[in-house]
Amino acid sequence: MNKNRFLSQLEELSVSFNDTKGKGVTRFSWTHTASLAQSWLEKEFSRMGISLIADGAGNLHALYRGKNPALPRLVIGSHLDTVKNGARYDGTFGLVAGLETLRSFREEGFMPDRSIEFIAFAEEEGANFGTTCLGSKLITGIISPEELKTLANDETTAWKMMEDFGLEPDKLEKQQIDPQTVHAYLEAHVEQERRLTKNNFSLGVVKAISAMRSYKVTYRGESVFAATPMKDRKDPVMSFIECHTEIHKVIDAGFFPENTRFTVGQITCKPGSPIVVPHECIFTVDIRNLELSALPAISEKIKEIILAVAEKNGIEAEIVPLSKSGGVKMSELVQNAYKESAKELGFEYFEMNCGTAFDAAPMGTAVPAGLLLVANQIDPETQEKYALAEDLYQGALVYEKAIRKLVCA
Ligand SMILES: [Zn+2]
């Protein structure tokens, strides 16, 4: 791996194609800026004589042929899109580490047994329609192409936006990954939670990505003046507090499986006047567990408590699902490849679970997948996230070595 080329190209791809220069990186999928970044990647792959082909969702695929095309291939990838004002190397780190790995193989004449498919995923961040990992969910069949016709923002549907960008979402049905033909999926990414920095590690090997469900709950009572006697009120805030306490008691009593997380992150009262008992208390509920199979029972029990408190207090309750994402254990095969590679290179690593969504989560539901994380720092002045060059290079070296191990049959 050529360190200088890797770092300079990572910088180039990360900052050149950006709609908010000076304020983080903004590169939404299916925009002019995304197409410029895509052309940059196309140019780099064409230098190796490899073409980059977009599927119906705009995920870009390149195939590096191995000695035996009949063997299940290795898939490597990350995403090209960002959130608004996103972190500098988010997504691009994995892409450029993959690109540099393939180029190094080509330059040294290393011929892998298995073919390697490189994927630059579209819409991992979900910035256009609020659905994360859309590109990877489509090619793993978690979301059907038909659902793109109803997935919409204020301006358009996902289907229409893809078509307007020149894509053919109707072809997606036939472009799904056949798990039989894939040996494993490897992703490298900068960390989002900053647990690596807090624990003084540069590299993390992920054991599992949490499953998540979230809901919006509305408790409806009666809006009365603050002078109303306590016994004559139907105060939804009282019910919220009771419900929140009750759920925590159930968690503390060990009723739920280990690693269960319950969070109320937003609370709103209506009408929101200091002298009026609110008629509505609206709050969000986020439930996470590493075991996807554990989530339905946890969600049901929490919903049961929410409804029981409302009934007891004579108020109404409404529960609306907000979002959900899979949750998946990372493959032992890939974890071991990362760990052995790090050890052989003399780097330390942190073994961790991870609470945020990555393309490795949908991919991990279809094929053995593994995620390698690199520590993110926060600039104290600008509050922008960034990763140290040395950490990025260490991560890229481990990624390259792990790929090299897994392409040998
Ligand atoms: Zn990302």
Tab-separated table of C-alpha atoms and ligand atoms in Angstrom:
chain	number	residue	atom	x	y	z
A	1	MET	CA	0.000	0.000	0.000
A	2	ASN	CA	1.293	3.414	-0.975
A	3	LYS	CA	0.781	5.562	2.140
A	4	ASN	CA	1.114	8.963	0.481
A	5	ARG	CA	-1.139	8.073	-2.409
A	6	PHE	CA	-3.738	6.570	-0.056
A	7	LEU	CA	-3.809	9.654	2.197
A	8	SER	CA	-3.774	12.209	-0.605
A	9	GLN	CA	-6.515	10.435	-2.568
A	10	LEU	CA	-8.589	10.032	0.586
A	11	GLU	CA	-8.311	13.780	1.113
A	12	GLU	CA	-9.151	14.434	-2.537
A	13	LEU	CA	-12.288	12.275	-2.654
A	14	SER	CA	-13.432	13.451	0.805
A	15	VAL	CA	-13.255	17.204	0.280
A	16	SER	CA	-13.405	17.894	-3.471
A	17	PHE	CA	-17.016	16.897	-3.954
A	18	ASN	CA	-18.786	18.825	-1.251
A	19	ASP	CA	-21.827	21.117	-1.286
A	20	THR	CA	-20.919	22.851	2.007
A	21	LYS	CA	-17.217	23.684	1.786
A	22	GLY	CA	-15.906	24.912	5.151
A	23	LYS	CA	-18.857	23.383	7.011
A	24	GLY	CA	-18.232	19.662	6.999
A	25	VAL	CA	-18.985	17.538	3.941
A	26	THR	CA	-22.370	17.384	2.218
A	27	ARG	CA	-22.761	14.968	-0.670
A	28	PHE	CA	-26.258	13.537	-0.966
A	29	SER	CA	-26.953	10.542	-3.212
A	30	TRP	CA	-28.329	11.138	-6.716
A	31	THR	CA	-27.107	14.733	-6.989
A	32	HIS	CA	-24.685	16.487	-9.326
A	33	THR	CA	-22.027	16.496	-6.591
A	34	ALA	CA	-22.448	12.735	-6.093
A	35	SER	CA	-22.049	12.202	-9.844
A	36	LEU	CA	-18.746	14.139	-9.796
A	37	ALA	CA	-17.465	11.899	-6.981
A	38	GLN	CA	-18.663	8.907	-8.985
A	39	SER	CA	-16.680	10.089	-12.047
A	40	TRP	CA	-13.576	10.416	-9.876
A	41	LEU	CA	-13.931	6.777	-8.764
A	42	GLU	CA	-14.646	5.675	-12.350
A	43	LYS	CA	-11.447	7.351	-13.523
A	44	GLU	CA	-9.369	5.638	-10.803
A	45	PHE	CA	-10.794	2.207	-11.604
A	46	SER	CA	-10.429	2.702	-15.362
A	47	ARG	CA	-6.668	3.174	-14.783
A	48	MET	CA	-6.689	-0.448	-13.606
A	49	GLY	CA	-8.755	-1.442	-16.636
A	50	ILE	CA	-11.827	-2.028	-14.449
A	51	SER	CA	-15.197	-0.487	-15.168
A	52	LEU	CA	-17.527	0.790	-12.482
A	53	ILE	CA	-21.175	-0.086	-13.080
A	54	ALA	CA	-24.197	1.462	-11.342
A	55	ASP	CA	-27.090	-0.794	-10.334
A	56	GLY	CA	-30.704	0.373	-10.215
A	57	ALA	CA	-30.179	2.216	-6.932
A	58	GLY	CA	-26.926	3.882	-7.918
A	59	ASN	CA	-24.650	1.563	-5.909
A	60	LEU	CA	-21.421	1.373	-7.934
A	61	HIS	CA	-19.865	-2.047	-8.546
A	62	ALA	CA	-16.383	-2.945	-9.799
A	63	LEU	CA	-15.027	-6.468	-10.273
A	64	TYR	CA	-11.380	-7.365	-9.711
A	65	ARG	CA	-10.991	-10.814	-11.222
A	66	GLY	CA	-9.339	-13.628	-9.290
A	67	LYS	CA	-7.754	-16.877	-10.529
A	68	ASN	CA	-10.896	-18.902	-10.049
A	69	PRO	CA	-14.113	-17.060	-10.976
A	70	ALA	CA	-16.172	-20.059	-9.806
A	71	LEU	CA	-15.200	-19.456	-6.157
A	72	PRO	CA	-17.545	-17.305	-4.040
A	73	ARG	CA	-16.184	-13.763	-4.301
A	74	LEU	CA	-15.132	-11.342	-1.590
A	75	VAL	CA	-17.165	-8.126	-1.418
A	76	ILE	CA	-15.572	-4.959	-0.030
A	77	GLY	CA	-17.235	-1.575	0.251
A	78	SER	CA	-18.499	1.505	1.980
A	79	HIS	CA	-20.688	4.477	1.034
A	80	LEU	CA	-20.202	7.562	-1.123
A	81	ASP	CA	-22.972	9.762	0.327
A	82	THR	CA	-22.832	11.872	3.497
A	83	VAL	CA	-25.237	13.501	5.929
A	84	LYS	CA	-25.537	17.303	5.841
A	85	ASN	CA	-22.242	18.805	7.114
A	86	GLY	CA	-20.880	15.297	7.699
A	87	ALA	CA	-17.515	14.119	9.011
A	88	ARG	CA	-14.666	14.376	6.516
A	89	TYR	CA	-13.785	10.714	5.971
A	90	ASP	CA	-17.203	9.193	6.657
A	91	GLY	CA	-17.729	6.604	3.930
A	92	THR	CA	-14.771	7.705	1.799
A	93	PHE	CA	-12.232	6.083	4.142
A	94	GLY	CA	-13.514	2.581	3.353
A	95	LEU	CA	-13.778	3.361	-0.361
A	96	VAL	CA	-10.238	4.708	-0.755
A	97	ALA	CA	-8.794	1.949	1.484
A	98	GLY	CA	-10.492	-0.575	-0.832
A	99	LEU	CA	-9.331	1.211	-3.973
A	100	GLU	CA	-5.735	1.426	-2.725
A	101	THR	CA	-5.814	-2.254	-1.727
A	102	LEU	CA	-6.867	-3.338	-5.222
A	103	ARG	CA	-4.323	-1.046	-6.843
A	104	SER	CA	-1.565	-2.422	-4.601
A	105	PHE	CA	-2.532	-5.966	-5.555
A	106	ARG	CA	-2.372	-5.005	-9.227
A	107	GLU	CA	0.993	-3.260	-8.882
A	108	GLU	CA	2.688	-6.085	-7.031
A	109	GLY	CA	1.198	-8.681	-9.386
A	110	PHE	CA	-0.721	-10.403	-6.580
A	111	MET	CA	-3.398	-12.608	-8.131
A	112	PRO	CA	-6.098	-13.552	-5.612
A	113	ASP	CA	-7.828	-16.916	-5.829
A	114	ARG	CA	-11.244	-15.312	-5.413
A	115	SER	CA	-12.586	-12.365	-7.357
A	116	ILE	CA	-13.151	-9.176	-5.362
A	117	GLU	CA	-16.234	-7.031	-5.843
A	118	PHE	CA	-15.884	-3.402	-4.755
A	119	ILE	CA	-19.141	-1.573	-3.948
A	120	ALA	CA	-19.616	2.149	-3.325
A	121	PHE	CA	-23.058	2.166	-1.692
A	122	ALA	CA	-25.630	4.900	-2.263
A	123	GLU	CA	-27.811	6.520	0.412
A	124	GLU	CA	-26.260	4.865	3.469
A	125	GLU	CA	-26.959	7.970	5.528
A	126	GLY	CA	-30.595	8.181	4.480
A	127	ALA	CA	-30.325	11.956	4.000
A	128	ASN	CA	-32.872	12.098	1.169
A	129	PHE	CA	-35.705	9.980	2.578
A	130	GLY	CA	-34.845	9.181	6.198
A	131	THR	CA	-34.178	5.487	5.516
A	132	THR	CA	-30.581	4.532	6.331
A	133	CYS	CA	-28.544	1.985	4.339
A	134	LEU	CA	-31.050	2.163	1.476
A	135	GLY	CA	-28.581	0.963	-1.195
A	136	SER	CA	-27.488	-2.080	0.800
A	137	LYS	CA	-31.031	-2.835	2.004
A	138	LEU	CA	-32.165	-2.941	-1.648
A	139	ILE	CA	-29.497	-5.351	-2.860
A	140	THR	CA	-29.993	-7.643	0.139
A	141	GLY	CA	-33.772	-7.664	-0.308
A	142	ILE	CA	-34.551	-6.064	3.080
A	143	ILE	CA	-36.424	-3.345	1.171
A	144	SER	CA	-38.214	-4.259	-2.056
A	145	PRO	CA	-37.897	-2.007	-5.118
A	146	GLU	CA	-41.698	-1.506	-5.014
A	147	GLU	CA	-41.338	0.245	-1.639
A	148	LEU	CA	-39.313	2.971	-3.375
A	149	LYS	CA	-42.554	4.182	-4.957
A	150	THR	CA	-44.020	5.092	-1.564
A	151	LEU	CA	-40.794	6.159	0.155
A	152	ALA	CA	-41.023	9.943	-0.242
A	153	ASN	CA	-39.906	13.320	1.031
A	154	ASP	CA	-41.812	16.603	0.510
A	155	GLU	CA	-40.677	16.827	-3.108
A	156	THR	CA	-40.477	13.383	-4.664
A	157	THR	CA	-40.411	9.618	-4.234
A	158	ALA	CA	-37.202	7.589	-4.030
A	159	TRP	CA	-38.177	5.762	-7.246
A	160	LYS	CA	-38.677	9.022	-9.143
A	161	MET	CA	-35.482	10.566	-7.798
A	162	MET	CA	-33.489	7.520	-8.939
A	163	GLU	CA	-35.103	7.605	-12.390
A	164	ASP	CA	-34.465	11.352	-12.706
A	165	PHE	CA	-30.798	10.603	-11.963
A	166	GLY	CA	-30.762	8.183	-14.913
A	167	LEU	CA	-31.024	4.963	-12.887
A	168	GLU	CA	-33.308	2.009	-13.515
A	169	PRO	CA	-34.829	0.941	-10.179
A	170	ASP	CA	-37.043	-1.606	-11.976
A	171	LYS	CA	-33.852	-3.637	-12.594
A	172	LEU	CA	-33.112	-3.945	-8.843
A	173	GLU	CA	-35.204	-7.081	-8.428
A	174	LYS	CA	-32.671	-9.017	-10.525
A	175	GLN	CA	-29.606	-7.292	-9.032
A	176	GLN	CA	-29.927	-8.658	-5.514
A	177	ILE	CA	-26.937	-10.421	-4.007
A	178	ASP	CA	-27.025	-14.214	-4.176
A	179	PRO	CA	-25.460	-15.261	-0.825
A	180	GLN	CA	-24.193	-18.508	-2.364
A	181	THR	CA	-21.820	-16.523	-4.565
A	182	VAL	CA	-20.282	-14.413	-1.769
A	183	HIS	CA	-17.571	-15.581	0.633
A	184	ALA	CA	-17.712	-12.521	2.927
A	185	TYR	CA	-18.241	-8.758	3.072
A	186	LEU	CA	-15.591	-6.449	4.561
A	187	GLU	CA	-16.162	-2.818	5.469
A	188	ALA	CA	-13.824	-0.254	7.024
A	189	HIS	CA	-15.218	2.979	8.428
A	190	VAL	CA	-14.401	5.848	10.791
A	191	GLU	CA	-16.152	5.428	14.133
A	192	GLN	CA	-19.177	7.548	14.990
A	193	GLU	CA	-19.530	6.988	18.739
A	194	ARG	CA	-15.997	7.956	19.873
A	195	ARG	CA	-15.615	4.930	22.118
A	196	LEU	CA	-12.241	4.156	20.568
A	197	THR	CA	-10.816	7.563	21.476
A	198	LYS	CA	-12.199	7.290	25.018
A	199	ASN	CA	-10.583	3.863	25.422
A	200	ASN	CA	-7.305	4.981	23.813
A	201	PHE	CA	-7.467	2.741	20.768
A	202	SER	CA	-6.971	3.613	17.109
A	203	LEU	CA	-8.710	0.529	15.728
A	204	GLY	CA	-11.884	-1.365	16.605
A	205	VAL	CA	-13.084	-4.784	15.514
A	206	VAL	CA	-16.877	-4.909	15.720
A	207	LYS	CA	-18.530	-7.969	17.263
A	208	ALA	CA	-22.151	-6.994	16.639
A	209	ILE	CA	-24.285	-4.098	15.409
A	210	SER	CA	-27.391	-3.364	17.493
A	211	ALA	CA	-30.914	-3.890	16.279
A	212	MET	CA	-33.186	-0.901	16.826
A	213	ARG	CA	-36.870	0.017	16.875
A	214	SER	CA	-38.241	3.484	17.548
A	215	TYR	CA	-41.722	4.848	18.204
A	216	LYS	CA	-43.517	8.143	18.717
A	217	VAL	CA	-45.900	7.968	21.663
A	218	THR	CA	-48.676	10.471	22.331
A	219	TYR	CA	-50.451	10.589	25.705
A	220	ARG	CA	-53.675	12.623	25.463
A	221	GLY	CA	-55.285	14.011	28.601
A	222	GLU	CA	-57.164	17.225	29.298
A	223	SER	CA	-55.902	20.767	29.124
A	224	VAL	CA	-57.026	22.694	32.207
A	225	PHE	CA	-55.862	25.789	34.056
A	226	ALA	CA	-53.042	25.344	36.565
A	227	ALA	CA	-55.393	26.216	39.426
A	228	THR	CA	-57.511	23.099	38.798
A	229	PRO	CA	-57.475	20.788	41.873
A	230	MET	CA	-55.038	17.903	41.511
A	231	LYS	CA	-57.720	15.232	41.749
A	232	ASP	CA	-59.675	16.749	38.825
A	233	ARG	CA	-56.858	16.511	36.280
A	234	LYS	CA	-55.985	14.139	33.449
A	235	ASP	CA	-52.364	15.160	33.168
A	236	PRO	CA	-50.481	13.280	30.393
A	237	VAL	CA	-47.102	14.364	31.845
A	238	MET	CA	-47.840	12.480	35.069
A	239	SER	CA	-48.574	9.412	32.979
A	240	PHE	CA	-45.337	9.868	31.024
A	241	ILE	CA	-43.296	10.006	34.237
A	242	GLU	CA	-45.091	6.948	35.618
A	243	CYS	CA	-44.562	5.027	32.381
A	244	HIS	CA	-40.866	6.000	32.144
A	245	THR	CA	-40.283	4.927	35.760
A	246	GLU	CA	-42.193	1.685	35.261
A	247	ILE	CA	-40.118	0.712	32.193
A	248	HIS	CA	-36.876	1.430	34.064
A	249	LYS	CA	-38.068	-0.734	36.975
A	250	VAL	CA	-38.739	-3.609	34.568
A	251	ILE	CA	-35.271	-3.203	33.033
A	252	ASP	CA	-33.604	-2.982	36.483
A	253	ALA	CA	-35.450	-6.133	37.566
A	254	GLY	CA	-33.672	-7.990	34.743
A	255	PHE	CA	-36.858	-8.756	32.867
A	256	PHE	CA	-35.276	-7.934	29.500
A	257	PRO	CA	-32.281	-9.665	27.911
A	258	GLU	CA	-28.787	-8.314	28.569
A	259	ASN	CA	-27.713	-5.283	26.544
A	260	THR	CA	-31.242	-3.888	26.237
A	261	ARG	CA	-31.235	-0.105	25.771
A	262	PHE	CA	-34.276	2.105	26.269
A	263	THR	CA	-34.143	5.836	25.553
A	264	VAL	CA	-36.659	8.670	25.575
A	265	GLY	CA	-34.801	11.298	23.562
A	266	GLN	CA	-37.522	13.840	22.834
A	267	ILE	CA	-40.426	15.086	24.934
A	268	THR	CA	-42.908	17.775	23.891
A	269	CYS	CA	-45.914	19.140	25.784
A	270	LYS	CA	-48.883	20.841	24.187
A	271	PRO	CA	-49.969	23.582	24.411
A	272	GLY	CA	-46.688	24.251	26.213
A	273	SER	CA	-47.794	27.028	28.536
A	274	PRO	CA	-46.402	27.372	32.091
A	275	ILE	CA	-49.901	28.007	33.500
A	276	VAL	CA	-51.767	25.185	31.764
A	277	VAL	CA	-51.884	21.428	32.387
A	278	PRO	CA	-50.947	20.048	28.940
A	279	HIS	CA	-53.476	18.061	26.942
A	280	GLU	CA	-50.727	16.176	25.112
A	281	CYS	CA	-47.357	14.747	26.051
A	282	ILE	CA	-45.502	13.424	23.005
A	283	PHE	CA	-42.309	11.427	23.438
A	284	THR	CA	-40.030	9.162	21.428
A	285	VAL	CA	-38.985	5.694	22.501
A	286	ASP	CA	-35.803	4.084	21.128
A	287	ILE	CA	-35.239	0.401	21.924
A	288	ARG	CA	-32.011	-1.429	21.094
A	289	ASN	CA	-30.577	-4.863	21.606
A	290	LEU	CA	-27.745	-6.772	19.977
A	291	GLU	CA	-30.135	-9.664	19.359
A	292	LEU	CA	-32.608	-8.827	16.626
A	293	SER	CA	-34.753	-11.768	17.723
A	294	ALA	CA	-35.105	-10.231	21.208
A	295	LEU	CA	-36.575	-6.957	19.957
A	296	PRO	CA	-40.201	-7.943	19.206
A	297	ALA	CA	-40.760	-9.212	22.784
A	298	ILE	CA	-39.028	-6.162	24.324
A	299	SER	CA	-41.057	-3.791	22.120
A	300	GLU	CA	-44.318	-5.578	23.002
A	301	LYS	CA	-43.644	-5.398	26.743
A	302	ILE	CA	-42.778	-1.688	26.539
A	303	LYS	CA	-45.900	-0.961	24.494
A	304	GLU	CA	-47.947	-2.933	27.037
A	305	ILE	CA	-46.631	-0.725	29.871
A	306	ILE	CA	-47.316	2.466	27.886
A	307	LEU	CA	-50.923	1.395	27.257
A	308	ALA	CA	-51.526	0.062	30.798
A	309	VAL	CA	-50.436	3.365	32.396
A	310	ALA	CA	-52.767	5.301	30.062
A	311	GLU	CA	-55.689	3.034	30.861
A	312	LYS	CA	-55.110	3.230	34.614
A	313	ASN	CA	-55.028	7.045	34.471
A	314	GLY	CA	-58.002	7.368	32.112
A	315	ILE	CA	-56.116	9.029	29.254
A	316	GLU	CA	-55.590	8.066	25.607
A	317	ALA	CA	-52.395	6.626	24.179
A	318	GLU	CA	-51.227	6.384	20.593
A	319	ILE	CA	-48.062	4.560	19.489
A	320	VAL	CA	-46.713	5.152	15.955
A	321	PRO	CA	-43.616	3.284	14.630
A	322	LEU	CA	-40.841	5.678	13.528
A	323	SER	CA	-38.073	3.444	12.221
A	324	LYS	CA	-36.392	0.103	12.617
A	325	SER	CA	-33.113	-1.432	11.598
A	326	GLY	CA	-31.750	-4.944	11.671
A	327	GLY	CA	-28.998	-5.830	14.024
A	328	VAL	CA	-26.533	-8.449	13.260
A	329	LYS	CA	-23.579	-10.340	14.662
A	330	MET	CA	-20.394	-9.856	12.679
A	331	SER	CA	-18.825	-12.965	11.196
A	332	GLU	CA	-16.130	-14.757	13.224
A	333	LEU	CA	-14.256	-15.419	9.989
A	334	VAL	CA	-13.915	-11.711	9.195
A	335	GLN	CA	-13.358	-10.634	12.819
A	336	ASN	CA	-10.487	-13.113	13.056
A	337	ALA	CA	-9.012	-11.901	9.773
A	338	TYR	CA	-8.992	-8.314	11.139
A	339	LYS	CA	-7.568	-9.377	14.508
A	340	GLU	CA	-4.820	-11.559	13.050
A	341	SER	CA	-3.898	-8.864	10.541
A	342	ALA	CA	-3.657	-6.229	13.287
A	343	LYS	CA	-1.510	-8.533	15.436
A	344	GLU	CA	0.829	-9.350	12.551
A	345	LEU	CA	1.248	-5.639	11.845
A	346	GLY	CA	1.882	-4.941	15.541
A	347	PHE	CA	-1.261	-2.807	16.062
A	348	GLU	CA	-3.574	-2.993	19.046
A	349	TYR	CA	-7.348	-3.174	18.596
A	350	PHE	CA	-10.481	-2.828	20.699
A	351	GLU	CA	-13.237	-5.425	20.424
A	352	MET	CA	-16.567	-3.679	20.609
A	353	ASN	CA	-20.276	-3.663	19.902
A	354	CYS	CA	-21.608	-0.831	17.878
A	355	GLY	CA	-24.889	1.063	18.131
A	356	THR	CA	-25.014	2.880	14.799
A	357	ALA	CA	-26.093	1.716	11.355
A	358	PHE	CA	-23.579	0.732	8.656
A	359	ASP	CA	-23.968	-1.072	5.333
A	360	ALA	CA	-22.316	-3.996	7.127
A	361	ALA	CA	-25.626	-4.489	9.007
A	362	PRO	CA	-27.877	-5.208	5.975
A	363	MET	CA	-24.992	-7.029	4.261
A	364	GLY	CA	-24.488	-9.090	7.428
A	365	THR	CA	-28.057	-10.401	7.234
A	366	ALA	CA	-27.233	-11.970	3.841
A	367	VAL	CA	-23.547	-12.922	3.960
A	368	PRO	CA	-20.744	-13.217	6.589
A	369	ALA	CA	-19.752	-9.585	7.233
A	370	GLY	CA	-17.142	-7.751	9.275
A	371	LEU	CA	-16.603	-4.122	10.224
A	372	LEU	CA	-13.304	-2.464	11.095
A	373	LEU	CA	-13.480	0.967	12.756
A	374	VAL	CA	-10.918	3.767	12.985
A	375	ALA	CA	-11.011	6.314	15.815
A	376	ASN	CA	-12.525	9.740	15.233
A	377	GLN	CA	-11.326	12.885	17.018
A	378	ILE	CA	-13.238	16.114	17.571
A	379	ASP	CA	-11.596	19.415	16.688
A	380	PRO	CA	-12.062	21.483	19.878
A	381	GLU	CA	-12.452	24.717	17.921
A	382	THR	CA	-14.735	23.770	15.051
A	383	GLN	CA	-16.321	20.679	16.686
A	384	GLU	CA	-15.712	18.920	13.367
A	385	LYS	CA	-14.971	15.211	13.462
A	386	TYR	CA	-11.753	14.056	11.861
A	387	ALA	CA	-9.454	11.059	12.007
A	388	LEU	CA	-5.672	11.156	12.364
A	389	ALA	CA	-3.676	10.283	9.240
A	390	GLU	CA	-1.685	7.681	11.150
A	391	ASP	CA	-4.888	5.986	12.404
A	392	LEU	CA	-6.400	5.982	8.913
A	393	TYR	CA	-3.232	4.442	7.484
A	394	GLN	CA	-3.133	1.763	10.222
A	395	GLY	CA	-6.784	0.950	9.482
A	396	ALA	CA	-6.119	0.727	5.749
A	397	LEU	CA	-3.164	-1.621	6.325
A	398	VAL	CA	-5.241	-3.950	8.500
A	399	TYR	CA	-8.078	-3.840	5.964
A	400	GLU	CA	-5.701	-4.698	3.098
A	401	LYS	CA	-4.123	-7.587	5.014
A	402	ALA	CA	-7.502	-9.018	6.005
A	403	ILE	CA	-8.681	-8.878	2.386
A	404	ARG	CA	-5.459	-10.604	1.309
A	405	LYS	CA	-6.107	-13.417	3.836
A	406	LEU	CA	-9.703	-13.948	2.760
A	407	VAL	CA	-9.162	-13.998	-1.007
A	408	CYS	CA	-6.965	-17.069	-0.700
A	409	ALA	CA	-9.021	-20.222	-1.100
B	1	ZN	ZN	-20.773	6.387	7.231
